[in-house]
């Protein structure tokens, strides 16, 4: 493909013009093959950041990103497929109990996940805390596991939307991540290329999320639902709270342990509520008449979890790693916990070693934060509020600094947001 000039395309977007379908196809193709220089794509990403993409441009941009790689095909499976994508939050371990619950309802769940970057954790990093568990599966192994077990959580291959891999890395270092058309096309190109029949988006809103305000989260959700629906994927979005972190843990092994508690019929109420809300959407989207709460209560979801972990080399019965150092933070006064800030908790977990600053950094399986109270809980002076875990004691001070302004004890409980704030379906 040739005949366009990168400088002209950048100038057109800079001046607020609509890019043609041919220009968009060329840009994505030429950038993926290295014909367009990184600095030119940086300028175009910044122009899009300020000028946006209209509906027609966005749809073509997303299709071009999908066509930069392979499209997976699950149509030969004996069950319908459903997938979930979360825009990322603190303590967001929901994929771990969700995939087995939905699979136990008779729906195949091909969950291609990522590793964490910054203060939000990655599903693969969490699962890699399980001794022996492997994230990399061949296409054939994935299909076999989907047919036999019903759920797979694994790494996306490099041939799935390669244009997005390159562009996302560039956006990360040019301050152009937060553009709604670029986020929506990035997420949806991967999900559509993955070939799922139905998709549920968990769009987080609040301090620990990408989208800090309800308006921005809603705009992102509507944009993604429209892209999915136009591509023939039954897509709905739930707007969910990320002002407060989910559950009672943020890290890797600690979040696996909490997920297993949920599968065993316990676990924190908010994690159970959100998992079941997303599961109901996935099961309905797949056109299956089954009750996720029953799949959980009967223990069938736990059976799927064990099979899913074993099929990928993990030992579901093995002890999870524990950290070399732990430290507790206690309340200095009586009262009620009025606030627990997701961003502060996420940064603390990251500083303890649970996350990475650069994508090539290792993570500590046992690092993380446990909080023993949630907003609305009464506390007594001296009561343990947090336990910090890390293999490197020198990380603890910096983690404590992140947590210092992240919680408050007051005289009475304030208003707390519901976990599920809204539901957005195709118009
Ligand atoms: N996650 C993605 O995959 N892409 C984005 O642009 C943002 C979050």
GROMACS .gro file of C-alpha atoms and ligand atoms in nm:
model
  435
    1UNK     CA    1   0.000   0.000   0.000
    2UNK     CA    2   0.147   0.340  -0.088
    3UNK     CA    3   0.054   0.679  -0.227
    4UNK     CA    4   0.018   0.874   0.096
    5UNK     CA    5   0.253   1.105   0.272
    6UNK     CA    6   0.272   1.075   0.652
    7UNK     CA    7   0.329   1.449   0.689
    8UNK     CA    8   0.007   1.526   0.498
    9UNK     CA    9  -0.194   1.280   0.708
   10UNK     CA   10  -0.060   1.432   1.031
   11UNK     CA   11  -0.136   1.785   0.907
   12UNK     CA   12  -0.491   1.685   0.809
   13UNK     CA   13  -0.567   1.554   1.158
   14UNK     CA   14  -0.386   1.844   1.323
   15UNK     CA   15  -0.617   2.080   1.129
   16UNK     CA   16  -0.928   1.888   1.235
   17UNK     CA   17  -1.006   1.720   0.900
   18UNK     CA   18  -1.160   1.375   0.868
   19UNK     CA   19  -0.910   1.110   0.759
   20UNK     CA   20  -1.023   0.896   0.465
   21UNK     CA   21  -1.058   0.518   0.495
   22UNK     CA   22  -0.762   0.475   0.258
   23UNK     CA   23  -0.544   0.708   0.465
   24UNK     CA   24  -0.627   0.516   0.783
   25UNK     CA   25  -0.559   0.174   0.627
   26UNK     CA   26  -0.227   0.305   0.497
   27UNK     CA   27  -0.122   0.463   0.827
   28UNK     CA   28  -0.180   0.148   1.032
   29UNK     CA   29  -0.021  -0.080   0.775
   30UNK     CA   30   0.280   0.147   0.715
   31UNK     CA   31   0.335   0.201   1.090
   32UNK     CA   32   0.321  -0.173   1.163
   33UNK     CA   33   0.575  -0.246   0.887
   34UNK     CA   34   0.809   0.033   1.000
   35UNK     CA   35   0.754   0.258   0.698
   36UNK     CA   36   0.615   0.540   0.914
   37UNK     CA   37   0.869   0.663   1.170
   38UNK     CA   38   0.796   0.657   1.544
   39UNK     CA   39   0.813   1.037   1.562
   40UNK     CA   40   0.552   1.068   1.287
   41UNK     CA   41   0.316   0.828   1.460
   42UNK     CA   42   0.375   1.017   1.786
   43UNK     CA   43   0.266   1.339   1.619
   44UNK     CA   44  -0.042   1.172   1.471
   45UNK     CA   45  -0.136   1.019   1.810
   46UNK     CA   46  -0.109   1.365   1.968
   47UNK     CA   47  -0.320   1.518   1.688
   48UNK     CA   48  -0.584   1.247   1.753
   49UNK     CA   49  -0.559   1.318   2.125
   50UNK     CA   50  -0.667   1.679   2.061
   51UNK     CA   51  -0.892   1.639   1.755
   52UNK     CA   52  -1.044   1.295   1.814
   53UNK     CA   53  -1.174   1.048   1.556
   54UNK     CA   54  -1.538   1.052   1.442
   55UNK     CA   55  -1.747   0.733   1.426
   56UNK     CA   56  -1.647   0.641   1.071
   57UNK     CA   57  -1.278   0.708   1.133
   58UNK     CA   58  -1.280   0.513   1.458
   59UNK     CA   59  -1.451   0.212   1.304
   60UNK     CA   60  -1.198   0.203   1.016
   61UNK     CA   61  -0.904   0.260   1.255
   62UNK     CA   62  -1.017  -0.036   1.468
   63UNK     CA   63  -1.067  -0.261   1.164
   64UNK     CA   64  -0.722  -0.169   1.032
   65UNK     CA   65  -0.569  -0.259   1.370
   66UNK     CA   66  -0.751  -0.595   1.367
   67UNK     CA   67  -0.633  -0.662   1.012
   68UNK     CA   68  -0.271  -0.601   1.114
   69UNK     CA   69  -0.277  -0.955   1.260
   70UNK     CA   70  -0.474  -1.280   1.277
   71UNK     CA   71  -0.839  -1.327   1.367
   72UNK     CA   72  -0.902  -1.622   1.594
   73UNK     CA   73  -1.200  -1.846   1.528
   74UNK     CA   74  -1.385  -2.042   1.798
   75UNK     CA   75  -1.678  -2.143   1.579
   76UNK     CA   76  -1.575  -2.510   1.587
   77UNK     CA   77  -1.627  -2.530   1.965
   78UNK     CA   78  -1.934  -2.712   2.093
   79UNK     CA   79  -2.026  -2.421   2.324
   80UNK     CA   80  -2.082  -2.049   2.268
   81UNK     CA   81  -1.806  -1.811   2.377
   82UNK     CA   82  -1.806  -1.506   2.603
   83UNK     CA   83  -1.525  -1.287   2.725
   84UNK     CA   84  -1.476  -1.001   2.968
   85UNK     CA   85  -1.243  -0.704   2.957
   86UNK     CA   86  -1.172  -0.474   3.249
   87UNK     CA   87  -1.016  -0.133   3.195
   88UNK     CA   88  -0.805  -0.207   3.502
   89UNK     CA   89  -0.823  -0.132   3.869
   90UNK     CA   90  -0.673  -0.201   4.210
   91UNK     CA   91  -0.751  -0.540   4.366
   92UNK     CA   92  -0.925  -0.639   4.041
   93UNK     CA   93  -0.890  -1.015   4.058
   94UNK     CA   94  -1.238  -1.070   3.912
   95UNK     CA   95  -1.123  -1.268   3.605
   96UNK     CA   96  -0.993  -1.546   3.833
   97UNK     CA   97  -1.328  -1.653   3.985
   98UNK     CA   98  -1.532  -1.527   3.687
   99UNK     CA   99  -1.387  -1.749   3.411
  100UNK     CA  100  -1.454  -2.078   3.597
  101UNK     CA  101  -1.803  -1.967   3.707
  102UNK     CA  102  -1.905  -1.883   3.350
  103UNK     CA  103  -1.746  -2.202   3.216
  104UNK     CA  104  -1.941  -2.401   3.477
  105UNK     CA  105  -2.257  -2.251   3.321
  106UNK     CA  106  -2.172  -2.411   2.984
  107UNK     CA  107  -2.008  -2.112   2.813
  108UNK     CA  108  -1.650  -2.124   2.680
  109UNK     CA  109  -1.431  -1.841   2.813
  110UNK     CA  110  -1.122  -1.759   2.604
  111UNK     CA  111  -0.966  -1.497   2.827
  112UNK     CA  112  -0.655  -1.343   2.672
  113UNK     CA  113  -0.500  -1.134   2.946
  114UNK     CA  114  -0.205  -0.910   3.002
  115UNK     CA  115   0.062  -0.835   3.257
  116UNK     CA  116   0.038  -0.531   3.482
  117UNK     CA  117   0.200  -0.196   3.421
  118UNK     CA  118   0.201   0.076   3.686
  119UNK     CA  119  -0.037   0.066   3.982
  120UNK     CA  120  -0.298  -0.174   3.833
  121UNK     CA  121  -0.210  -0.542   3.853
  122UNK     CA  122  -0.211  -0.791   3.566
  123UNK     CA  123  -0.411  -1.114   3.565
  124UNK     CA  124  -0.117  -1.317   3.433
  125UNK     CA  125   0.115  -1.186   3.706
  126UNK     CA  126  -0.137  -1.296   3.967
  127UNK     CA  127  -0.181  -1.647   3.822
  128UNK     CA  128   0.196  -1.690   3.785
  129UNK     CA  129   0.210  -1.687   4.168
  130UNK     CA  130   0.066  -2.042   4.147
  131UNK     CA  131   0.357  -2.288   4.137
  132UNK     CA  132   0.402  -2.434   3.787
  133UNK     CA  133   0.129  -2.229   3.612
  134UNK     CA  134   0.214  -2.121   3.255
  135UNK     CA  135   0.061  -1.827   3.066
  136UNK     CA  136   0.185  -1.923   2.719
  137UNK     CA  137  -0.030  -2.169   2.528
  138UNK     CA  138  -0.029  -2.269   2.160
  139UNK     CA  139  -0.346  -2.209   1.960
  140UNK     CA  140  -0.419  -2.586   1.960
  141UNK     CA  141  -0.368  -2.619   2.336
  142UNK     CA  142  -0.603  -2.326   2.390
  143UNK     CA  143  -0.875  -2.481   2.173
  144UNK     CA  144  -0.836  -2.818   2.346
  145UNK     CA  145  -0.863  -2.662   2.692
  146UNK     CA  146  -1.166  -2.458   2.590
  147UNK     CA  147  -1.342  -2.772   2.469
  148UNK     CA  148  -1.240  -2.994   2.762
  149UNK     CA  149  -1.233  -2.751   3.058
  150UNK     CA  150  -1.432  -2.456   2.925
  151UNK     CA  151  -1.201  -2.175   3.040
  152UNK     CA  152  -0.855  -2.054   2.945
  153UNK     CA  153  -0.670  -1.755   3.084
  154UNK     CA  154  -0.352  -1.705   2.885
  155UNK     CA  155  -0.123  -1.452   2.716
  156UNK     CA  156  -0.222  -1.311   2.379
  157UNK     CA  157   0.013  -1.421   2.099
  158UNK     CA  158   0.225  -1.160   1.922
  159UNK     CA  159   0.018  -1.206   1.603
  160UNK     CA  160  -0.301  -1.064   1.761
  161UNK     CA  161  -0.339  -0.696   1.663
  162UNK     CA  162   0.039  -0.630   1.634
  163UNK     CA  163  -0.035  -0.268   1.533
  164UNK     CA  164  -0.181  -0.215   1.880
  165UNK     CA  165   0.123  -0.359   2.057
  166UNK     CA  166   0.348  -0.111   1.878
  167UNK     CA  167   0.112   0.183   1.913
  168UNK     CA  168   0.034   0.119   2.281
  169UNK     CA  169   0.406   0.118   2.366
  170UNK     CA  170   0.444   0.448   2.178
  171UNK     CA  171   0.142   0.607   2.349
  172UNK     CA  172   0.282   0.502   2.684
  173UNK     CA  173   0.594   0.716   2.634
  174UNK     CA  174   0.428   1.011   2.452
  175UNK     CA  175   0.148   1.086   2.699
  176UNK     CA  176  -0.122   0.988   2.450
  177UNK     CA  177  -0.273   0.689   2.635
  178UNK     CA  178  -0.574   0.878   2.770
  179UNK     CA  179  -0.743   0.955   2.436
  180UNK     CA  180  -1.082   0.782   2.426
  181UNK     CA  181  -1.071   0.684   2.054
  182UNK     CA  182  -0.722   0.540   2.101
  183UNK     CA  183  -0.818   0.345   2.414
  184UNK     CA  184  -1.141   0.217   2.259
  185UNK     CA  185  -0.975   0.103   1.935
  186UNK     CA  186  -0.686  -0.053   2.127
  187UNK     CA  187  -0.908  -0.262   2.353
  188UNK     CA  188  -1.171  -0.350   2.094
  189UNK     CA  189  -0.924  -0.442   1.816
  190UNK     CA  190  -0.782  -0.713   2.045
  191UNK     CA  191  -1.121  -0.834   2.165
  192UNK     CA  192  -1.274  -0.849   1.816
  193UNK     CA  193  -0.962  -1.019   1.670
  194UNK     CA  194  -0.988  -1.273   1.951
  195UNK     CA  195  -1.313  -1.393   1.797
  196UNK     CA  196  -1.543  -1.406   2.100
  197UNK     CA  197  -1.916  -1.422   2.030
  198UNK     CA  198  -2.010  -1.193   2.318
  199UNK     CA  199  -1.822  -0.950   2.536
  200UNK     CA  200  -1.879  -0.777   2.867
  201UNK     CA  201  -1.675  -0.466   2.942
  202UNK     CA  202  -1.601  -0.367   3.301
  203UNK     CA  203  -1.531   0.005   3.272
  204UNK     CA  204  -1.391   0.133   3.598
  205UNK     CA  205  -1.443   0.484   3.726
  206UNK     CA  206  -1.263   0.653   4.015
  207UNK     CA  207  -0.921   0.736   4.157
  208UNK     CA  208  -0.771   0.391   4.086
  209UNK     CA  209  -0.900   0.378   3.726
  210UNK     CA  210  -0.793   0.517   3.390
  211UNK     CA  211  -1.115   0.716   3.379
  212UNK     CA  212  -1.138   0.938   3.684
  213UNK     CA  213  -1.486   1.077   3.613
  214UNK     CA  214  -1.821   0.918   3.542
  215UNK     CA  215  -1.868   1.121   3.218
  216UNK     CA  216  -1.539   1.002   3.068
  217UNK     CA  217  -1.602   0.642   3.174
  218UNK     CA  218  -1.948   0.653   3.019
  219UNK     CA  219  -1.815   0.797   2.694
  220UNK     CA  220  -1.549   0.524   2.676
  221UNK     CA  221  -1.809   0.254   2.750
  222UNK     CA  222  -2.051   0.381   2.483
  223UNK     CA  223  -1.771   0.406   2.227
  224UNK     CA  224  -1.657   0.048   2.292
  225UNK     CA  225  -2.009  -0.096   2.299
  226UNK     CA  226  -2.078   0.066   1.959
  227UNK     CA  227  -1.754  -0.072   1.811
  228UNK     CA  228  -1.825  -0.424   1.936
  229UNK     CA  229  -2.187  -0.421   1.824
  230UNK     CA  230  -2.094  -0.294   1.476
  231UNK     CA  231  -1.842  -0.577   1.448
  232UNK     CA  232  -2.112  -0.836   1.528
  233UNK     CA  233  -2.000  -0.906   1.887
  234UNK     CA  234  -2.284  -0.886   2.143
  235UNK     CA  235  -2.133  -0.623   2.374
  236UNK     CA  236  -2.249  -0.462   2.698
  237UNK     CA  237  -2.059  -0.256   2.954
  238UNK     CA  238  -2.093  -0.220   3.330
  239UNK     CA  239  -1.962   0.102   3.484
  240UNK     CA  240  -1.812  -0.001   3.817
  241UNK     CA  241  -1.660   0.175   4.114
  242UNK     CA  242  -1.282   0.212   4.145
  243UNK     CA  243  -1.272   0.489   4.403
  244UNK     CA  244  -1.226   0.213   4.665
  245UNK     CA  245  -1.012  -0.093   4.579
  246UNK     CA  246  -1.191  -0.424   4.525
  247UNK     CA  247  -1.198  -0.687   4.799
  248UNK     CA  248  -0.936  -0.693   5.071
  249UNK     CA  249  -0.610  -0.756   4.884
  250UNK     CA  250  -0.396  -0.606   4.608
  251UNK     CA  251  -0.095  -0.798   4.481
  252UNK     CA  252  -0.036  -1.138   4.323
  253UNK     CA  253  -0.050  -1.446   4.552
  254UNK     CA  254  -0.275  -1.256   4.796
  255UNK     CA  255  -0.531  -1.197   4.518
  256UNK     CA  256  -0.518  -1.562   4.408
  257UNK     CA  257  -0.592  -1.665   4.768
  258UNK     CA  258  -0.887  -1.425   4.781
  259UNK     CA  259  -1.022  -1.558   4.449
  260UNK     CA  260  -1.005  -1.916   4.578
  261UNK     CA  261  -1.202  -1.802   4.886
  262UNK     CA  262  -1.472  -1.670   4.653
  263UNK     CA  263  -1.480  -2.001   4.462
  264UNK     CA  264  -1.507  -2.183   4.795
  265UNK     CA  265  -1.824  -1.988   4.873
  266UNK     CA  266  -1.674  -1.707   5.085
  267UNK     CA  267  -1.467  -1.402   4.997
  268UNK     CA  268  -1.543  -1.030   5.019
  269UNK     CA  269  -1.897  -0.924   4.937
  270UNK     CA  270  -1.803  -0.667   4.670
  271UNK     CA  271  -1.589  -0.920   4.480
  272UNK     CA  272  -1.870  -1.178   4.486
  273UNK     CA  273  -2.127  -0.917   4.378
  274UNK     CA  274  -1.924  -0.787   4.084
  275UNK     CA  275  -1.817  -1.136   3.973
  276UNK     CA  276  -2.178  -1.256   3.964
  277UNK     CA  277  -2.301  -0.937   3.789
  278UNK     CA  278  -2.043  -0.984   3.513
  279UNK     CA  279  -2.108  -1.359   3.497
  280UNK     CA  280  -2.483  -1.302   3.446
  281UNK     CA  281  -2.407  -1.067   3.156
  282UNK     CA  282  -2.166  -1.314   2.996
  283UNK     CA  283  -2.402  -1.609   3.028
  284UNK     CA  284  -2.695  -1.405   2.889
  285UNK     CA  285  -2.476  -1.264   2.608
  286UNK     CA  286  -2.384  -1.620   2.511
  287UNK     CA  287  -2.755  -1.710   2.498
  288UNK     CA  288  -2.730  -1.972   2.774
  289UNK     CA  289  -2.999  -2.016   3.039
  290UNK     CA  290  -2.801  -2.086   3.357
  291UNK     CA  291  -2.755  -1.931   3.700
  292UNK     CA  292  -2.396  -1.829   3.787
  293UNK     CA  293  -2.480  -1.811   4.159
  294UNK     CA  294  -2.583  -2.176   4.148
  295UNK     CA  295  -2.265  -2.272   3.957
  296UNK     CA  296  -2.069  -2.106   4.237
  297UNK     CA  297  -2.270  -2.246   4.531
  298UNK     CA  298  -2.270  -2.602   4.396
  299UNK     CA  299  -1.887  -2.613   4.382
  300UNK     CA  300  -1.889  -2.674   4.004
  301UNK     CA  301  -1.701  -2.347   3.947
  302UNK     CA  302  -1.430  -2.461   4.192
  303UNK     CA  303  -1.398  -2.789   3.998
  304UNK     CA  304  -1.345  -2.589   3.676
  305UNK     CA  305  -1.085  -2.369   3.850
  306UNK     CA  306  -0.884  -2.675   3.956
  307UNK     CA  307  -0.899  -2.824   3.606
  308UNK     CA  308  -0.811  -2.489   3.446
  309UNK     CA  309  -0.505  -2.440   3.669
  310UNK     CA  310  -0.386  -2.804   3.626
  311UNK     CA  311  -0.431  -2.789   3.248
  312UNK     CA  312  -0.177  -2.504   3.239
  313UNK     CA  313   0.080  -2.686   3.454
  314UNK     CA  314  -0.022  -2.532   3.787
  315UNK     CA  315  -0.086  -2.714   4.112
  316UNK     CA  316  -0.417  -2.588   4.253
  317UNK     CA  317  -0.342  -2.751   4.590
  318UNK     CA  318   0.010  -2.608   4.629
  319UNK     CA  319   0.084  -2.352   4.900
  320UNK     CA  320   0.113  -2.002   4.759
  321UNK     CA  321   0.440  -1.814   4.816
  322UNK     CA  322   0.464  -1.597   5.126
  323UNK     CA  323   0.674  -1.280   5.159
  324UNK     CA  324   1.000  -1.259   5.353
  325UNK     CA  325   0.888  -0.940   5.529
  326UNK     CA  326   0.549  -0.822   5.656
  327UNK     CA  327   0.454  -0.509   5.844
  328UNK     CA  328   0.128  -0.395   5.998
  329UNK     CA  329  -0.026  -0.049   6.010
  330UNK     CA  330  -0.263   0.017   6.299
  331UNK     CA  331  -0.535   0.274   6.372
  332UNK     CA  332  -0.434   0.563   6.595
  333UNK     CA  333  -0.788   0.640   6.708
  334UNK     CA  334  -1.139   0.493   6.748
  335UNK     CA  335  -1.399   0.569   6.479
  336UNK     CA  336  -1.521   0.454   6.139
  337UNK     CA  337  -1.314   0.410   5.824
  338UNK     CA  338  -1.460   0.680   5.599
  339UNK     CA  339  -1.231   0.648   5.297
  340UNK     CA  340  -0.992   0.399   5.138
  341UNK     CA  341  -0.839   0.534   4.820
  342UNK     CA  342  -0.777   0.286   4.537
  343UNK     CA  343  -0.487   0.477   4.385
  344UNK     CA  344  -0.295   0.501   4.715
  345UNK     CA  345  -0.342   0.128   4.781
  346UNK     CA  346  -0.242   0.040   4.423
  347UNK     CA  347   0.075   0.249   4.445
  348UNK     CA  348   0.164   0.086   4.778
  349UNK     CA  349   0.125  -0.265   4.629
  350UNK     CA  350   0.334  -0.159   4.331
  351UNK     CA  351   0.608  -0.013   4.551
  352UNK     CA  352   0.617  -0.334   4.755
  353UNK     CA  353   0.711  -0.517   4.433
  354UNK     CA  354   0.375  -0.656   4.314
  355UNK     CA  355   0.386  -0.456   3.989
  356UNK     CA  356   0.644  -0.331   3.743
  357UNK     CA  357   0.762   0.013   3.627
  358UNK     CA  358   0.892  -0.112   3.288
  359UNK     CA  359   0.746  -0.399   3.095
  360UNK     CA  360   1.065  -0.606   3.122
  361UNK     CA  361   1.080  -0.581   3.506
  362UNK     CA  362   1.009  -0.895   3.717
  363UNK     CA  363   0.731  -0.892   3.980
  364UNK     CA  364   0.734  -1.049   4.327
  365UNK     CA  365   0.472  -1.322   4.360
  366UNK     CA  366   0.424  -1.266   4.735
  367UNK     CA  367   0.427  -0.883   4.744
  368UNK     CA  368   0.108  -0.691   4.812
  369UNK     CA  369  -0.123  -0.513   5.053
  370UNK     CA  370  -0.403  -0.658   5.265
  371UNK     CA  371  -0.655  -0.423   5.419
  372UNK     CA  372  -0.856  -0.561   5.709
  373UNK     CA  373  -1.130  -0.297   5.709
  374UNK     CA  374  -1.342  -0.136   5.438
  375UNK     CA  375  -1.517   0.202   5.434
  376UNK     CA  376  -1.807   0.193   5.678
  377UNK     CA  377  -1.636  -0.048   5.922
  378UNK     CA  378  -1.591   0.056   6.285
  379UNK     CA  379  -1.229   0.059   6.406
  380UNK     CA  380  -1.063   0.075   6.749
  381UNK     CA  381  -0.733   0.248   6.828
  382UNK     CA  382  -0.454  -0.010   6.790
  383UNK     CA  383  -0.653  -0.231   6.550
  384UNK     CA  384  -0.457  -0.359   6.251
  385UNK     CA  385  -0.577  -0.182   5.935
  386UNK     CA  386  -0.321  -0.298   5.678
  387UNK     CA  387  -0.059  -0.570   5.638
  388UNK     CA  388   0.217  -0.502   5.387
  389UNK     CA  389   0.410  -0.791   5.227
  390UNK     CA  390   0.738  -0.781   5.035
  391UNK     CA  391   1.059  -0.978   4.982
  392UNK     CA  392   1.266  -0.658   5.008
  393UNK     CA  393   1.233  -0.478   5.341
  394UNK     CA  394   1.368  -0.151   5.199
  395UNK     CA  395   1.050  -0.114   4.992
  396UNK     CA  396   0.826  -0.080   5.297
  397UNK     CA  397   0.890   0.289   5.379
  398UNK     CA  398   0.795   0.410   5.030
  399UNK     CA  399   0.484   0.191   5.033
  400UNK     CA  400   0.381   0.341   5.366
  401UNK     CA  401   0.417   0.690   5.214
  402UNK     CA  402   0.169   0.594   4.937
  403UNK     CA  403  -0.077   0.467   5.194
  404UNK     CA  404  -0.039   0.761   5.432
  405UNK     CA  405  -0.300   0.983   5.268
  406UNK     CA  406  -0.512   0.699   5.134
  407UNK     CA  407  -0.738   0.634   5.433
  408UNK     CA  408  -0.929   0.830   5.693
  409UNK     CA  409  -1.099   0.754   6.021
  410UNK     CA  410  -1.396   0.977   6.106
  411UNK     CA  411  -1.684   0.991   6.348
  412UNK     CA  412  -1.944   0.839   6.116
  413UNK     CA  413  -1.960   0.649   5.789
  414UNK     CA  414  -2.000   0.856   5.471
  415UNK     CA  415  -2.185   0.769   5.153
  416UNK     CA  416  -2.027   0.473   4.967
  417UNK     CA  417  -2.078   0.408   4.597
  418UNK     CA  418  -2.244   0.084   4.482
  419UNK     CA  419  -2.004  -0.157   4.309
  420UNK     CA  420  -2.204  -0.156   3.984
  421UNK     CA  421  -2.287   0.204   3.896
  422UNK     CA  422  -2.456   0.163   3.557
  423UNK     CA  423  -2.514  -0.071   3.264
  424UNK     CA  424  -2.461   0.042   2.906
  425UNK     CA  425  -2.596  -0.157   2.613
  426UNK     CA  426  -2.618  -0.087   2.238
  427UNK     CA  427  -2.852   0.201   2.149
  428LIG     N1  428  -0.581  -0.109   2.773
  428LIG     C1  429  -0.552  -0.132   2.643
  428LIG     O1  430  -0.543  -0.246   2.601
  428LIG     N2  431  -0.535  -0.027   2.562
  428LIG     C2  432  -0.544   0.100   2.603
  428LIG     O2  433  -0.528   0.190   2.525
  428LIG     C3  434  -0.573   0.123   2.739
  428LIG     C4  435  -0.592   0.016   2.822
   0.00000   0.00000   0.00000
